[in-house]
Amino acid sequence: MKKTKKIELLAPAGNKEKMKTAFLYGADAVYAGIPDFSLRVRINDFSLVTIAEGLDYAHSLGKKMYVTINIFAHNKHLEKLPEYIKKLKKIGVDALIISDPGVISIVKKHWPKAEIHLSTQANCTNWQSAKFWYDQGISRVILGREVTLEEIREIKKKVPKLELEYFVHGAMCMSYSGRCFLSKHFIDKSANLGDCVQPCRWNFFISEEKRPGMPLEIVEEEHGTYILNSKDLCLIKHLSELKKAGIDSFKIEGRAKSIYYLAVVVGAYKKAISLLSKRLPDLSLKRELNKLYKELFTKLVHRGYTEGFLFNKKAEENKEVSHIFGDWEFCGEVVASSKIKGTKDSYNTNIKVHNSIKIEDYLEILNPKYEIVKIIIKKIFNIKKQDFVEAAHGGQGTEIQIKTRVKIPEGSVVRRKIK
């Protein structure tokens, strides 16, 4: 009997806390990088020290950590790279994600046996390009989001030993796989060096060339219009097609996202992958995947969802609003839960507050098994004040205690209904 191929679920990690959340909710591997050489300068807390710590943690779980060196390097970067690569070699990271051929050359010189994954920024969109990189010793190519399902099949057929990675969820760049100059043009922060401020999400006006002082506002909602604002990618309904086409790793975008985003998204895709392995009837599988899609649509902030270019269609834009806000708000993280002595099914559950929680709030607690506990808050005990309170607010290191009827695993995330 032919062994079923195991699909890797690859999640973003902007810091160690986010990395641990990603692993807790089912990621098989994470990708991270330090600001100097990674396409994520801001909201990135990794250093060589924390990468080493993160790698040890990943390996203790039997999981992997990949490090990004995916900037488009200038001459000044080349001077620092050899020493950096030697340190990564000593740490022993599982793979390097690189876009620049010059950087690949330097890595091969200083770490010949390094496993190299070609970044999506290298714009590999055809089988001949994929074969070229495979012949250079690249073990995996992260395909551009522009690649269609039919093209994936052909690439895998022509280069069968090359691992293929594909983005299945997250933000979509309006430029060609991230090669954009808007951020550099407007405020001198280069997207190609990891410092994009996403001007494509801004509200724009139009101006007639002979009347530059008379901008015309294009109004589609109270804040204007968003003519460059792509919808977010969501392919949770199409993982089976991607697997059959030859994708080896499903990648989630979002190193700058919160632990709540990671818990919801990673957990949903892990559950979807497990559903694929059960070989459910088509209608049953479709029903379960639709439930997960609804979870992603209603309980996260996003820009609306699109299937991107997967089926050779024009990718969709969200021109009406910058974001779509769901019915729920992330409000806390479970840090402890213990049974109350003398009770049969009552537990004290401690929550680190991230946003406000108040009496009579309707909460959902999502645990790492992607199970949901629903409660209405009747009492809130402020641990620091050692007193009952009407409300608790985030941003102050606030920790509260509430009563639940089941033990809640540490790392579970808490959201409250706001609509």
Coordinates of C-alpha atoms in Angstrom, one line a residue:
M1 CA 0.0 0.0 0.0
K2 CA 1.4 3.4 -1.0
K3 CA 2.2 5.6 1.9
T4 CA 0.2 8.9 2.0
K5 CA 2.4 11.9 1.7
K6 CA 2.5 14.1 4.9
I7 CA 1.8 17.7 4.2
E8 CA 3.8 20.3 6.2
L9 CA 1.9 23.2 7.8
L10 CA 4.3 26.1 7.9
A11 CA 3.4 29.1 10.1
P12 CA 4.9 32.6 10.6
A13 CA 6.8 33.5 13.8
G14 CA 7.5 37.2 14.6
N15 CA 8.8 36.3 18.1
K16 CA 9.2 33.3 20.4
E17 CA 5.7 33.7 21.9
K18 CA 4.1 33.6 18.4
M19 CA 6.3 30.6 17.5
K20 CA 5.1 28.7 20.6
T21 CA 1.5 29.5 19.7
A22 CA 2.0 28.3 16.1
F23 CA 3.4 25.0 17.4
L24 CA 0.7 24.7 20.0
Y25 CA -2.0 25.0 17.4
G26 CA -0.5 22.5 15.1
A27 CA 2.2 24.0 12.9
D28 CA 4.9 21.5 11.8
A29 CA 7.4 24.2 11.1
V30 CA 7.8 28.0 11.5
Y31 CA 9.7 30.6 9.5
A32 CA 11.5 33.6 11.1
G33 CA 14.4 35.9 10.6
I34 CA 16.3 38.8 12.1
P35 CA 15.5 42.3 10.9
D36 CA 18.9 42.9 9.1
F37 CA 18.4 40.2 6.5
S38 CA 14.7 39.4 6.6
L39 CA 11.7 40.9 4.7
R40 CA 10.2 41.8 8.1
V41 CA 12.0 44.7 9.8
R42 CA 9.2 46.0 12.0
I43 CA 7.3 43.9 14.6
N44 CA 10.1 41.3 14.6
D45 CA 11.8 40.5 17.9
F46 CA 14.2 37.7 16.7
S47 CA 18.0 37.9 17.2
L48 CA 20.6 35.2 16.8
V49 CA 20.2 34.3 20.5
T50 CA 16.4 33.9 20.3
I51 CA 16.7 32.0 17.0
A52 CA 18.9 29.5 18.7
E53 CA 16.5 29.3 21.6
G54 CA 13.6 28.9 19.2
L55 CA 15.3 26.2 17.3
D56 CA 16.0 24.2 20.5
Y57 CA 12.3 24.5 21.4
A58 CA 11.2 23.4 17.9
H59 CA 13.5 20.4 17.9
S60 CA 12.3 19.4 21.4
L61 CA 8.8 19.1 19.8
G62 CA 10.1 17.2 16.7
K63 CA 9.4 20.3 14.6
K64 CA 11.4 22.6 12.4
M65 CA 12.5 26.3 12.1
Y66 CA 13.5 28.0 8.9
V67 CA 15.3 31.3 8.8
T68 CA 14.7 33.9 6.2
I69 CA 17.5 35.8 4.4
N70 CA 15.2 37.0 1.7
I71 CA 16.1 40.7 1.3
F72 CA 17.2 42.0 -2.1
A73 CA 20.8 42.6 -0.9
H74 CA 22.8 45.7 -1.7
N75 CA 26.6 45.7 -1.5
K76 CA 26.6 46.9 2.1
H77 CA 24.7 43.8 3.1
L78 CA 27.2 41.4 1.5
E79 CA 30.0 42.4 3.9
K80 CA 27.9 41.2 6.9
L81 CA 26.5 38.0 5.4
P82 CA 29.5 35.6 5.7
E83 CA 29.7 36.0 9.5
Y84 CA 25.9 35.8 9.9
I85 CA 25.8 32.6 7.8
K86 CA 28.6 31.0 9.9
K87 CA 26.6 31.7 13.0
L88 CA 23.4 30.2 11.6
K89 CA 25.5 27.1 10.6
K90 CA 26.7 26.8 14.2
I91 CA 23.2 27.1 15.5
G92 CA 22.1 24.5 12.9
V93 CA 18.8 25.9 11.6
D94 CA 16.8 23.5 9.5
A95 CA 16.8 25.6 6.3
L96 CA 17.4 29.1 4.9
I97 CA 14.8 30.9 2.8
I98 CA 16.6 33.1 0.2
S99 CA 15.6 35.1 -2.9
D100 CA 18.9 36.7 -4.1
P101 CA 21.2 34.5 -6.3
G102 CA 24.2 36.4 -4.8
V103 CA 23.2 35.5 -1.3
I104 CA 22.7 31.9 -2.4
S105 CA 26.3 32.0 -3.7
I106 CA 27.6 33.3 -0.4
V107 CA 25.7 30.6 1.6
K108 CA 27.1 27.9 -0.7
K109 CA 30.7 29.1 0.0
H110 CA 30.3 29.3 3.8
W111 CA 27.8 26.6 4.4
P112 CA 27.9 24.1 1.5
K113 CA 25.5 21.6 3.0
A114 CA 22.8 24.2 4.0
E115 CA 19.3 23.3 2.9
I116 CA 18.1 26.2 0.8
H117 CA 14.5 27.1 0.1
L118 CA 13.9 29.6 -2.7
S119 CA 11.8 32.6 -1.5
T120 CA 8.6 33.5 -3.3
Q121 CA 10.3 36.9 -3.9
A122 CA 12.4 35.1 -6.5
N123 CA 9.3 34.9 -8.6
C124 CA 9.5 31.3 -9.7
T125 CA 6.4 30.8 -11.8
N126 CA 7.3 28.1 -14.3
W127 CA 8.8 24.6 -14.5
Q128 CA 12.0 25.6 -16.4
S129 CA 12.8 28.1 -13.7
A130 CA 12.0 25.5 -11.0
K131 CA 14.3 23.0 -12.7
F132 CA 17.1 25.6 -13.0
W133 CA 17.0 26.2 -9.2
Y134 CA 16.8 22.5 -8.5
D135 CA 19.9 22.0 -10.6
Q136 CA 21.6 24.6 -8.4
G137 CA 21.0 22.6 -5.3
I138 CA 17.8 24.2 -4.1
S139 CA 15.7 21.7 -2.2
R140 CA 12.4 23.6 -2.2
V141 CA 10.8 26.4 -4.1
I142 CA 8.2 28.7 -2.6
L143 CA 6.0 29.3 -5.7
G144 CA 4.7 32.8 -6.5
R145 CA 1.1 33.4 -5.6
E146 CA 0.5 34.0 -9.3
V147 CA 1.0 30.3 -10.1
T148 CA -2.2 28.5 -11.0
L149 CA -3.3 25.0 -10.0
E150 CA -2.6 23.7 -13.5
E151 CA 0.9 25.2 -13.5
I152 CA 1.6 23.6 -10.1
R153 CA 0.7 20.2 -11.6
E154 CA 3.1 20.7 -14.5
I155 CA 5.9 22.0 -12.4
K156 CA 5.7 18.9 -10.1
K157 CA 5.5 16.6 -13.2
K158 CA 8.6 18.1 -14.8
V159 CA 10.6 18.4 -11.6
P160 CA 9.2 15.7 -9.3
K161 CA 12.0 15.6 -6.7
L162 CA 11.8 19.4 -6.0
E163 CA 9.7 20.2 -2.9
L164 CA 7.0 22.8 -3.6
E165 CA 5.6 25.3 -1.0
Y166 CA 2.6 27.5 -1.6
F167 CA 0.9 30.3 0.3
V168 CA -2.6 29.2 1.4
H169 CA -3.6 32.1 3.7
G170 CA -2.8 35.7 4.4
A171 CA -2.3 39.1 2.9
M172 CA -1.8 39.5 -0.9
C173 CA 0.7 42.1 -2.2
M174 CA -0.6 44.3 -5.0
S175 CA 2.8 44.2 -6.7
Y176 CA 4.5 41.1 -8.2
S177 CA 5.3 38.8 -5.3
G178 CA 6.4 41.7 -3.2
R179 CA 8.6 43.6 -5.6
C180 CA 7.1 47.0 -4.9
F181 CA 8.5 50.6 -4.6
L182 CA 5.5 52.5 -3.3
S183 CA 6.7 52.4 0.3
K184 CA 10.2 53.5 -0.7
H185 CA 8.7 56.3 -2.9
F186 CA 6.4 57.7 -0.2
I187 CA 8.4 57.5 3.0
D188 CA 11.8 56.0 2.1
K189 CA 11.0 52.6 3.7
S190 CA 11.9 49.8 1.2
A191 CA 9.5 46.8 0.8
N192 CA 12.4 45.0 -0.8
L193 CA 14.4 45.3 2.4
G194 CA 11.6 44.2 4.7
D195 CA 10.2 47.6 5.7
C196 CA 7.0 47.9 3.7
V197 CA 4.4 50.2 5.3
Q198 CA 1.7 49.0 2.9
P199 CA 0.7 52.2 1.0
C200 CA -1.6 50.0 -1.1
R201 CA -3.9 49.9 1.9
W202 CA -4.1 53.7 2.1
N203 CA -7.0 55.9 1.0
F204 CA -6.2 57.6 -2.3
F205 CA -7.5 60.7 -4.2
I206 CA -7.1 61.5 -7.9
S207 CA -5.8 64.7 -9.4
E208 CA -6.1 66.1 -12.9
E209 CA -2.7 66.9 -14.3
K210 CA -3.3 70.7 -14.8
R211 CA -5.1 71.2 -11.5
P212 CA -2.7 69.6 -9.0
G213 CA -4.1 71.6 -6.1
M214 CA -7.7 70.2 -6.6
P215 CA -7.6 66.6 -5.6
L216 CA -10.8 64.6 -6.1
E217 CA -12.0 62.3 -3.4
I218 CA -13.5 59.0 -4.6
V219 CA -16.0 58.0 -2.0
E220 CA -17.2 54.4 -1.6
E221 CA -17.6 54.5 2.1
E222 CA -17.2 57.1 4.9
H223 CA -13.4 56.9 4.8
G224 CA -13.0 57.0 1.0
T225 CA -11.9 54.3 -1.3
Y226 CA -9.1 51.8 -1.5
I227 CA -8.2 51.3 -5.2
L228 CA -5.1 49.1 -4.5
N229 CA -6.4 47.1 -1.6
S230 CA -6.2 43.4 -2.4
K231 CA -8.4 40.9 -0.6
D232 CA -6.7 38.3 1.6
L233 CA -5.9 34.9 0.4
C234 CA -7.9 32.0 1.8
L235 CA -7.6 28.5 0.3
I236 CA -8.8 26.3 3.1
K237 CA -11.5 24.9 0.8
H238 CA -8.9 23.8 -1.8
L239 CA -6.2 22.0 0.2
S240 CA -7.1 18.7 -1.4
E241 CA -6.6 20.1 -4.9
L242 CA -3.2 21.6 -3.9
K243 CA -2.1 18.3 -2.3
K244 CA -3.0 16.3 -5.4
A245 CA -1.2 18.8 -7.6
G246 CA 2.0 18.2 -5.7
I247 CA 2.3 20.9 -3.0
D248 CA 4.5 19.6 -0.1
S249 CA 4.1 22.6 2.3
F250 CA 1.1 24.8 3.0
K251 CA 2.3 28.2 4.1
I252 CA 0.5 30.9 6.2
E253 CA 1.5 34.5 5.9
G254 CA 1.7 36.9 8.9
R255 CA 4.8 37.3 11.0
A256 CA 3.4 40.6 12.2
K257 CA 0.1 39.1 13.2
S258 CA -1.1 38.5 16.8
I259 CA -1.1 35.2 18.7
Y260 CA -4.9 35.2 18.3
Y261 CA -4.6 35.3 14.5
L262 CA -2.1 32.4 14.7
A263 CA -4.2 30.3 16.9
V264 CA -7.3 30.7 14.8
V265 CA -5.6 30.3 11.4
V266 CA -3.1 27.6 12.2
G267 CA -5.7 25.7 14.2
A268 CA -8.2 25.9 11.3
Y269 CA -5.7 24.7 8.7
K270 CA -4.4 21.9 10.9
K271 CA -7.9 20.7 11.4
A272 CA -8.5 20.9 7.6
I273 CA -5.4 18.8 6.9
S274 CA -6.5 16.2 9.4
L275 CA -9.9 16.1 7.7
L276 CA -8.2 15.3 4.4
S277 CA -6.5 12.3 5.9
K278 CA -9.8 10.8 7.1
R279 CA -11.0 10.4 3.5
L280 CA -14.5 11.6 4.3
P281 CA -17.3 11.6 1.6
D282 CA -17.1 14.7 -0.6
L283 CA -20.2 16.3 0.9
S284 CA -19.1 15.7 4.5
L285 CA -15.7 17.1 3.8
K286 CA -17.2 20.1 2.0
R287 CA -19.5 20.8 5.0
E288 CA -16.6 20.6 7.5
L289 CA -14.4 22.9 5.4
N290 CA -17.2 25.4 5.1
K291 CA -17.4 25.5 8.9
L292 CA -13.7 26.3 9.1
Y293 CA -14.0 28.9 6.4
K294 CA -16.9 30.6 8.4
E295 CA -14.7 30.5 11.5
L296 CA -11.9 32.4 9.6
F297 CA -14.4 34.8 8.0
T298 CA -16.4 35.8 11.1
K299 CA -13.9 35.7 13.9
L300 CA -10.9 37.5 12.4
V301 CA -10.2 41.0 11.1
H302 CA -9.4 40.7 7.4
R303 CA -9.9 42.4 4.0
G304 CA -12.3 39.9 2.6
Y305 CA -11.2 36.6 1.1
T306 CA -10.1 35.5 -2.4
E307 CA -8.8 32.4 -4.0
G308 CA -6.2 34.6 -5.7
F309 CA -4.9 33.3 -9.0
L310 CA -5.2 29.6 -8.2
F311 CA -7.9 28.9 -10.7
N312 CA -6.5 31.3 -13.3
K313 CA -9.0 34.1 -12.4
K314 CA -8.4 37.8 -11.8
A315 CA -7.5 38.3 -8.2
E316 CA -10.1 40.3 -6.3
E317 CA -9.6 43.7 -4.7
N318 CA -11.4 45.2 -1.7
K319 CA -12.0 48.8 -2.9
E320 CA -14.7 49.6 -0.4
V321 CA -13.0 49.3 3.0
S322 CA -9.5 48.8 4.3
H323 CA -10.6 45.9 6.6
I324 CA -13.6 43.8 7.3
F325 CA -14.2 43.5 11.1
G326 CA -15.7 40.3 12.4
D327 CA -18.3 39.8 15.1
W328 CA -15.6 39.0 17.7
E329 CA -12.7 40.6 19.4
F330 CA -9.6 38.9 20.8
C331 CA -9.6 39.7 24.5
G332 CA -7.3 37.3 26.4
E333 CA -5.1 34.3 26.7
V334 CA -5.5 31.5 29.2
V335 CA -2.4 31.1 31.5
A336 CA -3.7 28.6 34.1
S337 CA -6.7 26.5 35.0
S338 CA -7.2 24.5 38.1
K339 CA -10.0 22.6 39.7
I340 CA -11.7 24.2 42.7
K341 CA -11.4 21.9 45.7
G342 CA -14.6 20.3 46.8
T343 CA -16.4 20.8 43.5
K344 CA -17.2 18.2 40.7
D345 CA -16.9 20.4 37.6
S346 CA -15.8 23.9 38.5
Y347 CA -12.4 25.4 37.7
N348 CA -10.6 28.7 38.4
T349 CA -9.3 29.8 35.0
N350 CA -6.7 32.6 34.8
I351 CA -6.7 34.9 31.8
K352 CA -4.1 37.4 30.7
V353 CA -6.2 40.3 29.4
H354 CA -5.4 41.8 26.0
N355 CA -8.6 43.8 25.4
S356 CA -11.5 44.7 27.7
I357 CA -13.5 42.0 29.4
K358 CA -16.6 42.9 31.5
I359 CA -19.5 41.4 33.3
E360 CA -22.2 39.8 31.0
D361 CA -19.7 39.5 28.1
Y362 CA -20.3 36.5 25.9
L363 CA -17.0 34.7 25.5
E364 CA -15.6 31.9 23.4
I365 CA -12.5 30.1 24.5
L366 CA -10.6 28.3 21.6
N367 CA -8.3 25.6 22.8
P368 CA -5.3 24.0 20.9
K369 CA -7.6 21.1 19.8
Y370 CA -9.8 23.7 18.1
E371 CA -12.6 23.0 20.5
I372 CA -14.7 26.0 21.7
V373 CA -16.0 26.6 25.2
K374 CA -18.8 29.2 25.5
I375 CA -19.5 31.2 28.6
I376 CA -21.2 34.3 29.9
I377 CA -19.1 36.2 32.4
K378 CA -20.8 36.6 35.8
K379 CA -17.9 37.4 38.0
I380 CA -14.4 38.8 37.4
F381 CA -11.7 38.5 40.0
N382 CA -8.7 40.8 39.5
I383 CA -5.7 38.8 40.7
K384 CA -3.4 41.9 41.4
K385 CA -6.1 43.8 43.2
Q386 CA -7.4 40.7 45.0
D387 CA -10.9 41.9 44.5
F388 CA -13.9 41.4 42.2
V389 CA -14.3 44.0 39.5
E390 CA -16.9 45.0 36.9
A391 CA -14.4 45.0 34.0
A392 CA -10.7 44.4 33.2
H393 CA -8.6 46.1 30.5
G394 CA -5.6 45.0 28.5
G395 CA -2.2 46.9 28.2
Q396 CA -1.6 46.9 31.9
G397 CA -0.4 43.3 32.5
T398 CA -3.8 42.6 33.9
E399 CA -4.6 39.0 34.9
I400 CA -8.1 37.9 36.0
Q401 CA -9.7 34.8 37.2
I402 CA -13.1 33.5 36.1
K403 CA -15.0 30.2 36.7
T404 CA -15.4 27.6 34.0
R405 CA -17.1 24.2 34.0
V406 CA -14.1 22.5 32.3
K407 CA -10.3 22.7 32.6
I408 CA -9.0 25.1 30.0
P409 CA -5.6 24.3 28.5
E410 CA -2.8 26.9 28.9
G411 CA -2.4 28.9 25.6
S412 CA -6.1 28.8 24.8
V413 CA -7.3 32.2 23.3
V414 CA -10.3 34.1 24.4
R415 CA -12.6 36.3 22.3
R416 CA -15.7 38.3 23.1
K417 CA -18.7 38.9 21.0
I418 CA -18.9 42.6 20.0
K419 CA -21.9 42.5 17.5

